[in-house]
Coordinates of C-alpha atoms in Angstrom, one line a residue:
X1 CA 38.0 168.8 156.1
X2 CA 40.4 168.2 153.2
X3 CA 41.9 170.6 150.7
X4 CA 39.3 171.2 147.8
X5 CA 39.8 171.3 144.1
X6 CA 39.6 175.0 143.1
X7 CA 36.7 176.2 141.7
X8 CA 38.1 178.4 138.6
X9 CA 40.5 177.3 135.8
X10 CA 42.6 180.7 136.6
X11 CA 43.1 179.2 140.3
X12 CA 43.7 175.6 139.1
X13 CA 46.5 176.9 136.7
X14 CA 48.1 179.5 139.5
X15 CA 47.9 176.7 142.5
X16 CA 49.4 174.2 140.2
X17 CA 52.3 176.3 138.8
X18 CA 53.5 177.3 142.2
X19 CA 53.3 173.3 143.7
X20 CA 55.4 172.9 140.5
X21 CA 57.6 175.7 141.6
X22 CA 58.1 174.3 145.0
X23 CA 58.9 170.9 143.8
X24 CA 61.3 171.9 141.3
X25 CA 63.7 173.7 144.2
X26 CA 63.2 170.6 146.4
X27 CA 66.4 169.3 147.4
X28 CA 64.8 166.0 148.0
X29 CA 63.6 165.6 144.7
X30 CA 64.4 162.5 142.9
X31 CA 66.4 162.3 140.1
X32 CA 65.1 158.8 138.8
X33 CA 62.2 157.5 140.7
X34 CA 58.7 158.6 139.2
X35 CA 57.2 161.4 140.8
X36 CA 54.3 164.1 140.2
X37 CA 55.4 167.4 138.4
X38 CA 54.0 169.2 141.8
X39 CA 51.7 168.7 144.6
X40 CA 50.7 165.7 146.6
X41 CA 50.5 162.2 145.6
X42 CA 50.3 158.7 146.4
X43 CA 49.3 155.6 145.7
X44 CA 50.1 154.1 142.1
X45 CA 46.8 152.8 140.1
X46 CA 45.7 151.6 137.1
X47 CA 49.3 150.0 136.1
X48 CA 48.6 148.3 133.1
X49 CA 50.7 147.3 130.1
X50 CA 48.4 148.0 126.8
X51 CA 49.6 148.5 123.3
X52 CA 53.1 147.9 124.2
X53 CA 53.1 151.2 126.1
X54 CA 53.1 151.0 130.1
X55 CA 50.4 153.3 131.4
X56 CA 50.6 154.3 135.3
X57 CA 47.9 156.2 137.2
X58 CA 48.3 157.5 140.3
X59 CA 46.3 159.4 143.7
X60 CA 47.2 163.0 142.8
X61 CA 46.3 166.0 144.2
X62 CA 48.2 168.9 142.1
X63 CA 47.7 172.2 143.6
X64 CA 49.5 171.4 146.9
X65 CA 51.5 169.2 148.7
X66 CA 48.8 169.0 151.4
X67 CA 46.5 165.9 151.0
X68 CA 43.2 167.0 149.5
X69 CA 40.3 166.0 146.9
X70 CA 42.2 163.2 145.4
X71 CA 41.9 162.2 141.8
X72 CA 44.0 160.3 138.9
X73 CA 46.9 161.5 137.6
X74 CA 48.2 159.8 134.5
X75 CA 51.8 158.9 132.8
X76 CA 53.5 156.5 130.4
X77 CA 56.5 154.7 129.3
X78 CA 58.1 152.5 127.2
X79 CA 60.9 150.9 129.8
X80 CA 59.1 151.4 133.4
X81 CA 62.3 153.9 133.8
X82 CA 61.2 157.3 131.8
X83 CA 57.8 158.3 132.2
X84 CA 56.2 161.4 130.2
X85 CA 53.4 162.9 132.1
X86 CA 49.7 162.8 131.0
X87 CA 46.8 165.0 131.6
X88 CA 44.8 163.8 134.7
X89 CA 42.4 160.6 134.0
X90 CA 39.4 160.5 136.5
X91 CA 38.2 163.9 138.7
X92 CA 35.5 163.6 141.0
X93 CA 31.6 164.2 139.5
X94 CA 30.9 167.0 141.7
X95 CA 27.7 167.2 140.2
X96 CA 26.7 163.5 141.0
X97 CA 27.8 163.6 144.6
X98 CA 31.0 162.4 144.3
X99 CA 33.8 164.1 146.3
X100 CA 36.8 162.0 145.5
X101 CA 38.5 159.3 143.9
X102 CA 40.5 156.6 145.5
X103 CA 42.8 153.5 144.1
X104 CA 41.9 151.0 141.6
X105 CA 42.7 149.0 138.7
X106 CA 42.8 149.3 134.8
X107 CA 42.5 145.8 132.8
X108 CA 42.2 145.3 128.9
X109 CA 38.4 144.4 128.3
X110 CA 38.2 142.8 124.9
X111 CA 40.3 146.0 123.7
X112 CA 38.9 148.5 125.8
X113 CA 41.0 150.1 128.2
X114 CA 38.5 150.1 131.5
X115 CA 39.4 151.8 135.1
X116 CA 37.5 150.7 138.3
X117 CA 38.0 152.7 141.3
X118 CA 36.6 153.4 144.5
X119 CA 34.3 156.7 144.5
X120 CA 33.7 158.3 147.6
X121 CA 30.3 160.1 148.0
X122 CA 29.6 163.2 149.9
X123 CA 28.6 161.8 153.3
X124 CA 32.3 160.7 153.8
X125 CA 34.3 161.5 156.4
X126 CA 31.2 161.4 158.7
X127 CA 29.7 158.1 157.3
X128 CA 32.1 155.9 155.1
X129 CA 30.3 156.9 151.7
X130 CA 32.2 154.6 149.2
X131 CA 30.8 152.7 146.0
X132 CA 33.1 151.3 143.0
X133 CA 33.1 153.0 139.4
X134 CA 33.9 152.5 136.2
X135 CA 34.9 154.7 133.3
X136 CA 36.2 153.6 130.0
X137 CA 38.2 155.1 127.3
X138 CA 39.7 154.6 123.6
X139 CA 43.3 152.9 122.5
X140 CA 45.1 156.3 123.5
X141 CA 43.6 156.2 127.1
X142 CA 43.5 159.9 127.1
X143 CA 39.7 160.6 127.8
X144 CA 38.0 159.0 130.1
X145 CA 34.0 158.5 130.2
X146 CA 32.8 157.2 132.9
X147 CA 29.7 154.5 132.3
X148 CA 26.2 155.5 132.8
X149 CA 25.2 153.0 135.0
X150 CA 27.4 153.7 137.8
X151 CA 28.0 152.8 140.6
X152 CA 29.0 149.3 139.2
X153 CA 29.0 148.1 142.7
X154 CA 27.5 149.5 146.0
X155 CA 27.4 148.2 149.7
X156 CA 23.7 146.6 148.6
X157 CA 25.7 143.8 146.9
X158 CA 26.6 142.2 150.4
X159 CA 23.3 142.8 152.0
X160 CA 21.9 138.7 151.6
X161 CA 25.6 137.9 152.7
X162 CA 25.2 138.7 156.3
X163 CA 28.5 140.5 156.6
X164 CA 29.1 143.6 158.3
X165 CA 31.7 144.6 155.6
X166 CA 33.6 147.8 156.5
X167 CA 36.8 150.2 154.9
X168 CA 35.5 148.5 151.3
X169 CA 37.9 149.9 148.6
X170 CA 40.7 149.1 146.0
X171 CA 39.2 147.2 143.5
X172 CA 41.6 144.8 141.5
X173 CA 40.5 143.1 138.7
X174 CA 41.5 139.9 136.8
X175 CA 40.6 137.2 134.3
X176 CA 40.5 133.5 135.4
X177 CA 39.8 130.5 133.1
X178 CA 37.4 133.1 131.1
X179 CA 35.7 134.6 134.2
X180 CA 36.5 138.0 135.3
X181 CA 36.6 138.6 139.1
X182 CA 37.6 141.3 141.2
X183 CA 39.1 141.6 144.6
X184 CA 38.6 144.4 147.0
X185 CA 39.8 145.1 150.5
X186 CA 38.3 146.3 153.8
X187 CA 37.2 144.0 157.3
X188 CA 34.5 142.3 158.6
X189 CA 33.3 143.5 162.0
X190 CA 32.0 140.8 163.9
X191 CA 30.3 140.9 167.1
X192 CA 31.0 138.0 169.8
X193 CA 28.4 136.7 172.2
X194 CA 29.6 139.2 174.9
X195 CA 28.8 142.2 172.9
X196 CA 32.5 142.8 171.7
X197 CA 33.5 143.6 168.6
X198 CA 36.2 142.6 166.4
X199 CA 37.7 143.3 163.3
X200 CA 38.8 140.7 160.9
X201 CA 40.8 142.0 157.5
X202 CA 39.3 140.4 154.5
X203 CA 40.3 140.3 150.7
X204 CA 36.4 140.0 149.1
X205 CA 35.6 138.2 145.8
X206 CA 33.0 139.2 143.3
X207 CA 32.5 137.8 139.8
X208 CA 31.4 139.2 136.6
X209 CA 31.0 138.0 132.5
X210 CA 30.8 141.7 131.2
X211 CA 32.1 144.1 133.9
X212 CA 28.9 145.6 134.4
X213 CA 26.8 143.0 136.4
X214 CA 28.6 141.7 139.5
X215 CA 28.0 138.9 142.3
X216 CA 29.4 138.9 145.5
X217 CA 31.1 135.6 146.1
X218 CA 32.2 136.0 149.5
X219 CA 35.6 136.6 151.4
X220 CA 38.2 134.8 150.1
X221 CA 40.2 134.9 152.4
X222 CA 40.5 136.7 155.9
X223 CA 43.3 137.3 158.2
X224 CA 41.5 135.3 161.3
X225 CA 39.9 131.9 160.2
X226 CA 37.7 132.0 163.6
X227 CA 37.7 135.4 165.5
X228 CA 40.2 137.3 167.0
X229 CA 40.7 140.1 168.6
X230 CA 40.3 143.8 168.4
X231 CA 43.1 145.4 166.7
X232 CA 41.9 148.9 167.1
X233 CA 43.1 148.6 171.3
X234 CA 45.4 145.6 170.6
X235 CA 48.5 145.4 169.0
X236 CA 48.0 143.2 165.5
X237 CA 48.5 139.7 165.4
X238 CA 51.3 137.9 163.4
X239 CA 50.4 135.2 161.0
X240 CA 53.9 133.5 160.1
X241 CA 55.9 136.2 161.5
X242 CA 54.0 139.0 159.1
X243 CA 51.6 141.1 160.6
X244 CA 48.3 141.1 158.9
X245 CA 46.6 144.2 161.1
X246 CA 43.3 144.9 161.5
X247 CA 42.1 146.2 158.0
X248 CA 43.5 145.4 154.3
X249 CA 44.0 148.3 151.6
X250 CA 45.0 147.9 147.8
X251 CA 44.8 143.9 147.5
X252 CA 47.1 142.7 144.4
X253 CA 45.8 139.3 143.5
X254 CA 47.7 137.8 140.3
X255 CA 49.2 134.8 139.2
X256 CA 52.7 133.8 139.5
X257 CA 53.2 130.3 138.0
X258 CA 50.1 129.1 134.8
X259 CA 51.9 125.7 135.2
X260 CA 51.0 125.1 139.0
X261 CA 48.6 128.0 139.1
X262 CA 50.1 129.5 141.6
X263 CA 48.4 132.7 142.6
X264 CA 50.0 135.3 144.9
X265 CA 48.1 138.0 147.1
X266 CA 49.5 141.0 148.4
X267 CA 47.7 143.4 150.9
X268 CA 48.6 146.6 153.0
X269 CA 47.5 146.2 156.3
X270 CA 48.4 149.8 157.6
X271 CA 51.7 148.2 158.4
X272 CA 54.5 146.7 156.4
X273 CA 53.5 144.8 153.2
X274 CA 52.5 141.0 153.3
X275 CA 52.0 138.6 151.1
X276 CA 51.0 134.6 150.7
X277 CA 51.1 132.1 148.1
X278 CA 48.3 129.1 147.1
X279 CA 46.2 128.2 144.7
X280 CA 42.6 129.4 143.4
X281 CA 39.7 127.9 141.9
X282 CA 37.3 130.3 141.1
X283 CA 35.8 131.1 144.6
X284 CA 39.1 129.9 147.4
X285 CA 42.0 130.8 147.8
X286 CA 44.0 128.2 149.7
X287 CA 47.1 129.5 150.5
X288 CA 50.0 128.9 153.2
X289 CA 51.4 131.6 155.6
X290 CA 51.9 135.1 155.3
X291 CA 55.2 136.7 155.1
X292 CA 56.4 140.2 155.0
X293 CA 56.8 141.6 151.2
X294 CA 59.2 144.8 152.5
X295 CA 60.6 145.5 155.5
X296 CA 60.4 149.1 154.9
X297 CA 58.1 151.4 156.8
X298 CA 57.5 153.7 153.6
X299 CA 57.1 151.2 151.1
X300 CA 53.1 150.9 150.4
X301 CA 49.8 150.5 148.4
X302 CA 51.4 148.2 145.7
X303 CA 50.2 147.7 142.1
X304 CA 51.4 145.3 139.5
X305 CA 52.2 145.3 135.6
X306 CA 52.3 142.3 133.9
X307 CA 55.0 142.0 131.3
X308 CA 54.8 140.7 127.6
X309 CA 57.0 137.6 129.1
X310 CA 54.5 137.2 131.6
X311 CA 56.7 138.5 134.2
X312 CA 55.1 140.4 137.1
X313 CA 56.6 143.6 138.2
X314 CA 55.3 145.3 141.6
X315 CA 55.8 149.1 142.4
X316 CA 54.7 151.2 145.5
X317 CA 54.1 154.6 146.9
X318 CA 57.5 155.7 149.0
X319 CA 55.6 157.5 151.6
X320 CA 58.0 160.8 152.1
X321 CA 59.2 161.4 155.8
X322 CA 60.5 165.0 155.2
X323 CA 58.1 167.9 156.2
X324 CA 55.8 169.2 153.8
X325 CA 57.6 172.6 153.3
X326 CA 60.4 170.6 151.0
X327 CA 58.1 170.7 148.1
X328 CA 58.6 166.7 147.2
X329 CA 56.4 164.7 150.0
X330 CA 56.5 161.1 147.9
X331 CA 57.4 159.5 144.8
X332 CA 57.0 155.8 143.0
X333 CA 59.6 153.0 143.9
X334 CA 61.6 152.2 141.4
X335 CA 60.1 148.5 139.9
X336 CA 60.7 144.9 141.1
X337 CA 60.7 141.5 139.5
X338 CA 58.2 138.6 141.4
X339 CA 58.6 135.1 141.0
X340 CA 58.2 132.2 143.2
X341 CA 60.6 130.1 145.2
X342 CA 59.9 126.1 146.0
X343 CA 59.9 127.3 149.9
X344 CA 56.5 129.3 148.9
X345 CA 57.9 132.8 149.2
X346 CA 58.5 135.4 146.9
X347 CA 61.8 135.9 144.9
X348 CA 62.2 139.9 144.7
X349 CA 64.6 141.1 142.4
X350 CA 64.8 144.5 141.1
X351 CA 63.9 145.1 137.3
X352 CA 66.8 144.6 134.9
X353 CA 65.8 147.9 133.2
X354 CA 66.9 149.8 136.1
X355 CA 70.8 148.9 134.9
X356 CA 70.4 151.5 131.9
X357 CA 70.2 154.2 134.6
X358 CA 74.2 153.1 135.3
X359 CA 77.3 155.0 134.7
X360 CA 80.8 154.8 135.9
X361 CA 81.2 152.5 139.2
X362 CA 83.4 152.5 141.8
X363 CA 84.8 149.2 142.8
X364 CA 85.4 148.7 146.9
X365 CA 87.9 145.9 147.7
X366 CA 87.0 143.1 150.6
X367 CA 87.6 144.6 154.1
X368 CA 86.7 144.2 157.7
X369 CA 84.6 146.0 160.2
X370 CA 85.2 145.4 164.1
X371 CA 82.4 145.4 166.0
X372 CA 80.9 148.7 166.9
X373 CA 83.4 150.6 164.9
X374 CA 82.7 152.5 161.9
X375 CA 84.7 152.9 158.6
X376 CA 84.4 155.7 155.8
X377 CA 83.8 153.4 152.4
X378 CA 85.4 156.0 150.5
X379 CA 88.5 156.3 152.4
X380 CA 89.4 152.4 151.6
X381 CA 88.3 152.7 148.3
X382 CA 91.0 155.9 147.7
X383 CA 88.5 158.0 146.4
X384 CA 86.3 161.1 146.6
X385 CA 83.1 160.7 146.0
X386 CA 80.7 164.0 145.2
X387 CA 77.6 164.3 143.3
X388 CA 77.0 167.6 141.6
X389 CA 73.5 169.2 141.9
X390 CA 72.2 167.4 138.5
X391 CA 73.9 163.8 139.4
X392 CA 73.2 163.2 143.2
X393 CA 72.2 159.8 142.5
X394 CA 73.7 156.4 143.9
X395 CA 73.4 152.9 143.4
X396 CA 75.1 150.4 146.1
X397 CA 75.7 146.9 145.4
X398 CA 77.5 144.9 148.2
X399 CA 77.8 141.5 149.4
X400 CA 78.3 141.8 153.4
X401 CA 79.1 138.4 156.0
X402 CA 78.1 138.6 159.3
X403 CA 80.3 137.0 161.8
X404 CA 78.3 136.4 164.9
X405 CA 79.5 137.2 168.3
X406 CA 80.4 134.7 170.6
X407 CA 77.8 136.1 173.3
X408 CA 75.2 137.0 171.1
X409 CA 73.5 140.8 171.1
X410 CA 71.2 143.0 169.7
X411 CA 73.2 144.7 166.8
X412 CA 73.6 144.9 163.2
X413 CA 75.0 147.1 160.5
X414 CA 74.1 149.9 158.2
X415 CA 75.3 152.5 155.6
X416 CA 75.1 156.1 156.5
X417 CA 74.8 158.2 153.6
X418 CA 75.3 162.5 153.6
X419 CA 76.0 161.4 157.7
X420 CA 78.7 164.6 157.8
X421 CA 78.3 166.4 154.5
X422 CA 75.7 169.1 154.3
X423 CA 73.4 169.0 150.9
X424 CA 72.6 172.4 149.9
X425 CA 72.7 173.5 153.0
X426 CA 70.9 170.8 155.1
X427 CA 72.1 167.7 157.4
X428 CA 70.5 164.5 156.3
X429 CA 71.2 161.6 158.0
X430 CA 70.0 158.6 156.0
X431 CA 70.4 155.0 157.1
X432 CA 70.5 151.8 155.1
X433 CA 71.3 148.5 156.9
X434 CA 70.3 145.1 159.0
X435 CA 68.6 144.4 162.2
X436 CA 69.9 141.4 163.3
X437 CA 67.5 141.0 166.3
X438 CA 64.5 140.9 163.6
X439 CA 66.7 139.7 160.9
X440 CA 65.0 142.3 158.5
X441 CA 66.6 145.0 156.5
X442 CA 65.3 148.9 157.0
X443 CA 65.5 152.3 155.6
X444 CA 66.1 154.7 158.5
X445 CA 65.4 158.1 157.2
X446 CA 63.8 160.7 158.9
X447 CA 64.1 163.4 156.7
X448 CA 64.6 162.3 153.4
X449 CA 62.3 159.9 150.9

């Protein structure tokens, strides 16, 4: 049983104070990544630029660093870097049988900020009890009212399709040629003639004129065009070198190039995020191969901002790998800009606004490292690198040329941080590097975020 929201206001305040104090004392507290003031957080939700201000909501349980009855935290920013915490936005309507408010989106519907999210009912977790609810607000986006006709979508919407839709959640709304659409994640369970079942990860498509009444259009795309395998007992199948898993969470579907009407679908498949590019005609998404968006295992449950110049920005939940006793269990990634490449892949670049955080820099001259050797970079630069408690932050920009061995072997390179130094009395070995056998980057960090 997950932790419950305290019943009294006094207890809520007490537990919030304790969680915030614990977070402030943590040596794992991020310096400039967005994080909650205290307690549990996960998926970014409802990311939107509205009236020249960025708003980000997120899954929150501010009373403990253990997961509990999640609802929506809220923050705003002018630059995607400096954030102001705001009062919680969406809380479970316990009196209506709602026990949790899961992930979703926020859109500008004719000047009215509108949130769509997955509402979890009282039968969960014994039965997957989910529906899609909506809430609206004024221009300040501080006071949210759930619409009277909730649920806006229920599982009944699939009845005529004959599809067995499961793990249905995380609405992502968008407008296309005057029509509103919603993409939700999950999977379709299908029985084979011999009685076996397999789970086909899918993005489900819905349309609406008023964001109140919806029509199910079917599966926009699936991990498998034809019957696959049962992923609960088998290794997830790869498509184009990326695992598409057995179920899709947090689908993001957005236009990348208006001139070519090029769209991108990003899904969280209980594995590394993957994406595919293609065209959309209002019913069908005709796309190419799947690719891995981020090779880290801690970048998950993405969501997007669209800037005024139409640049697409993506952020994600950075899952902490430390113990729950550290006071900080997660943060949000720094923003990244997405653009299409001619080869059908994404260009993923750091958001330019990050540069405002830079202060002094240290230049490291060119150097060579022989196979199976270690080099202390700070020695090469003839400097001593240290960071005071309040300034423990570092950005590394490097160009590395790998010279292949005559006899290929598994290997790669890595940069170790805090490898030999104690940080606040703790030993934290963090490696950033590349595995040459997989041609992938990875953050290896058993103890830190």
